[in-house]
PDB file of C-alpha atoms in Angstrom:
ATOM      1  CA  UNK A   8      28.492 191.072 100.671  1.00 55.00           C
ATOM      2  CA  UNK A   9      27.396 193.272  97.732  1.00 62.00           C
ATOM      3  CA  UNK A  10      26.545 196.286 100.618  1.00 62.00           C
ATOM      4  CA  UNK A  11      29.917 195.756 102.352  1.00 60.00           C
ATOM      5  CA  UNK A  12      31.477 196.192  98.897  1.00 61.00           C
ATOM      6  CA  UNK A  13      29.416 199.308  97.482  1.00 65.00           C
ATOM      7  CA  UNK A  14      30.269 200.712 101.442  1.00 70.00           C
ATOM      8  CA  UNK A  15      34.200 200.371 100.245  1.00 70.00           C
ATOM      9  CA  UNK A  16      34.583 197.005 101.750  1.00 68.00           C
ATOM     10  CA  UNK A  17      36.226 194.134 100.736  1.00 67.00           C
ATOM     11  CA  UNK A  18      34.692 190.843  98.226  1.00 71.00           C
ATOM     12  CA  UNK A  19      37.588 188.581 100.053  1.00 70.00           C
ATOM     13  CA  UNK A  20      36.939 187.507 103.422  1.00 76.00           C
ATOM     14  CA  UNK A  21      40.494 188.052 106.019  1.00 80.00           C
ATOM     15  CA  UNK A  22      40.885 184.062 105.416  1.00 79.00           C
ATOM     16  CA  UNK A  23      40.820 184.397 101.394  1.00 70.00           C
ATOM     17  CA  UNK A  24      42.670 186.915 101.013  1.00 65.00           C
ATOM     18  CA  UNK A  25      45.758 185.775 103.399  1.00 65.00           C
ATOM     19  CA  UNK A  26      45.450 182.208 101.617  1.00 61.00           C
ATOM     20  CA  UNK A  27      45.852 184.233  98.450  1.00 60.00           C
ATOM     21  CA  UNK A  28      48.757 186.444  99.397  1.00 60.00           C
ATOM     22  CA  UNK A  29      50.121 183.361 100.368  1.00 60.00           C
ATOM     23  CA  UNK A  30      50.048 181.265  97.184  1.00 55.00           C
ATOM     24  CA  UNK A  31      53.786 180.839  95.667  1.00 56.00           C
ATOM     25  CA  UNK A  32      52.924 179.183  92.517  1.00 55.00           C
ATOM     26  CA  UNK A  33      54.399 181.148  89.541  1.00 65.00           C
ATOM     27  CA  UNK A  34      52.049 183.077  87.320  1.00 86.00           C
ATOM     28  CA  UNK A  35      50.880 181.148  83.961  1.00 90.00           C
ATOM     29  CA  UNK A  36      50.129 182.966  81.375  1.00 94.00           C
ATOM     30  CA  UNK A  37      47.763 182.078  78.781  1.00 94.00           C
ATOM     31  CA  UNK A  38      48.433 180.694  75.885  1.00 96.00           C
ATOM     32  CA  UNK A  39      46.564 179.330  73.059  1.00 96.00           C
ATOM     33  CA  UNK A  40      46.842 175.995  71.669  1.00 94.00           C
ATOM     34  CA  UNK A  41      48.566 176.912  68.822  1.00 96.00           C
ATOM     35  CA  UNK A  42      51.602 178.818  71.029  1.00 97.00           C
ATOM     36  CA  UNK A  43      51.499 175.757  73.472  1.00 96.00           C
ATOM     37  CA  UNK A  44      52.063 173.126  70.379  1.00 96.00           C
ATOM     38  CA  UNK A  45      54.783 175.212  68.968  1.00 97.00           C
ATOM     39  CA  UNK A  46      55.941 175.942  72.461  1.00 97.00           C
ATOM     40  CA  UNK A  47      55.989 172.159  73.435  1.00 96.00           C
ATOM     41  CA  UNK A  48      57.865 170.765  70.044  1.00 96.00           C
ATOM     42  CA  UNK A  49      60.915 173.292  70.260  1.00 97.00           C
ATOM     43  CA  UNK A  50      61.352 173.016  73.700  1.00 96.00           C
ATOM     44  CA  UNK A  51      61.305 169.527  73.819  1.00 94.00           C
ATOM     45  CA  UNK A  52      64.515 169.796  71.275  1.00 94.00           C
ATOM     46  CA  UNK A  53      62.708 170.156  67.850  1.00 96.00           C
ATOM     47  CA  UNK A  54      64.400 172.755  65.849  1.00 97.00           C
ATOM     48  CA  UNK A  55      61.680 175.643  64.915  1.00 97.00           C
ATOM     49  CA  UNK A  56      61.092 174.189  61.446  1.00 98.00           C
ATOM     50  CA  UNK A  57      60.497 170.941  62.747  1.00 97.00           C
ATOM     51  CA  UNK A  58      57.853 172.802  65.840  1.00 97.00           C
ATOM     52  CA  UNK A  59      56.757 174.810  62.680  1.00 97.00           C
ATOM     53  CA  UNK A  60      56.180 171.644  60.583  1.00 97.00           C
ATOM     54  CA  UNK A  61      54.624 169.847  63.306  1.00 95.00           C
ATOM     55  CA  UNK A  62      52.284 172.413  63.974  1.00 95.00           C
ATOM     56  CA  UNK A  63      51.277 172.685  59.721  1.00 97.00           C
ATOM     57  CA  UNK A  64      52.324 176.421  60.182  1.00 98.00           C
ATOM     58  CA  UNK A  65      54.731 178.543  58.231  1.00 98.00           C
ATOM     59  CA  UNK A  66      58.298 178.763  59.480  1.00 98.00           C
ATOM     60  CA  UNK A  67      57.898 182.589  60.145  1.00 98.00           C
ATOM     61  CA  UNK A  68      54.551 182.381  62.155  1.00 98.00           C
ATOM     62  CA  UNK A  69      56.110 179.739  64.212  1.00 98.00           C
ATOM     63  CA  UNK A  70      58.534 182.365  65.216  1.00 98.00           C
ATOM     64  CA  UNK A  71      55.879 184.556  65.971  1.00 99.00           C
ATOM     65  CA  UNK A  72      53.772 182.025  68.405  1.00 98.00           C
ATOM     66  CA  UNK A  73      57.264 181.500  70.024  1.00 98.00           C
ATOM     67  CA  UNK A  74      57.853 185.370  70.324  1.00 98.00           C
ATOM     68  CA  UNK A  75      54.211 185.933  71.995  1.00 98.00           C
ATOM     69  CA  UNK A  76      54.867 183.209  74.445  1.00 98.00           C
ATOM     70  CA  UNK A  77      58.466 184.618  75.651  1.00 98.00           C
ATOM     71  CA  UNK A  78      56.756 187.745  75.596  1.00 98.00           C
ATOM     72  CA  UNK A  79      53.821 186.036  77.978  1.00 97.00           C
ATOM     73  CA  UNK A  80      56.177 184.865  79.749  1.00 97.00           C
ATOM     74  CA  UNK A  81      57.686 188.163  80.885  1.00 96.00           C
ATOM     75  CA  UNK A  82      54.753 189.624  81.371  1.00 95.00           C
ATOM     76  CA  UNK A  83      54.145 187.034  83.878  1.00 95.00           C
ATOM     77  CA  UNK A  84      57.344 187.809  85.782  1.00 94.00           C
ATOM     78  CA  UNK A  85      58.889 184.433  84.008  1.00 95.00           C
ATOM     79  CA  UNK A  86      61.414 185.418  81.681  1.00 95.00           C
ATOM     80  CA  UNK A  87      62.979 183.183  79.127  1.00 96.00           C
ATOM     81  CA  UNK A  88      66.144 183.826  77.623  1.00 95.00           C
ATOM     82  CA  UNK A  89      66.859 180.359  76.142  1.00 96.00           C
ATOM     83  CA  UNK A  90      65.775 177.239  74.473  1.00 96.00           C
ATOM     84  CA  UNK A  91      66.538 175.958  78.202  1.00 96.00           C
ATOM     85  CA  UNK A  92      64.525 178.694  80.036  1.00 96.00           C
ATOM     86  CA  UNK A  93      61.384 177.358  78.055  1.00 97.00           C
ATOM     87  CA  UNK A  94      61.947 173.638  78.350  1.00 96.00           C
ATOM     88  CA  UNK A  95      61.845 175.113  82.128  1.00 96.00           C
ATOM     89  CA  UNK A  96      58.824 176.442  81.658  1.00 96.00           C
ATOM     90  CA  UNK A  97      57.230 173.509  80.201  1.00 96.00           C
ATOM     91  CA  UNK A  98      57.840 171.382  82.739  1.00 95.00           C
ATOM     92  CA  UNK A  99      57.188 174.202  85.537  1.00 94.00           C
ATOM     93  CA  UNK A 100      53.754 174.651  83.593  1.00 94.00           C
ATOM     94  CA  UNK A 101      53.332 170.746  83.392  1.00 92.00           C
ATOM     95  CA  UNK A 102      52.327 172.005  79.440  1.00 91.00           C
ATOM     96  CA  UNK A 103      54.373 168.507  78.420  1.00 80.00           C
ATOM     97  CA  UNK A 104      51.414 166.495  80.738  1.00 68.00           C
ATOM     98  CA  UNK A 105      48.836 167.938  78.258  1.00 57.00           C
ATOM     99  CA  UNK A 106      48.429 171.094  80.835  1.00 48.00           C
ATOM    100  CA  UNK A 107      46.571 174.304  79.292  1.00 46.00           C
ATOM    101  CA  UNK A 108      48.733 176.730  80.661  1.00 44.00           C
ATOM    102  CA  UNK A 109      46.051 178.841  82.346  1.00 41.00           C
TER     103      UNK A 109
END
């Protein structure tokens, strides 16, 4: 493998990387536990000062966590525009089953 690779060959076998091309599940970005907890509260309907209280974080870094994760978000090709569009995302993400996100 390592010869075939330094020779400009490929680490993926013809299976892997068709079963690869082949995967539809979206993109997740990462995101840490703080961004998920904040995340998780104000989608679930929790107004930012109640995600931001819930968390034990200040109002204005709450925003921030929830700014990174929209911003993860489009990076990933998932774009959220609205409280909605995350609550989407949650449950898309399974983050509201205790999922990681990653």
């Amino acid at each position: 493998l390592i010869g075939g690779v330094t020779a400009g060959g490929s680490a993926l076998s013809p299976e892997l990387a068709f079963m690869i091309s082949r995967d539809s599940r979206p993109q997740r970005p990462q995101l840490s536990a703080q961004e998920r907890l904040v995340l998780t509260a104000y989608a679930s309907g929790a107004t930012l000062a109640a995600a931001a209280r819930r968390a034990g974080i200040a109002y204005g870094t709450a925003r921030e966590y929830l700014e990174r994760v929209k911003r993860k978000y489009a990076e990933a090709g998932r774009p959220t525009y609205t409280k909605l569009d995350l609550a989407d995302r949650v449950r898309e993400d399974r983050l509201d089953l205790g999922g990681m996100g990653e």
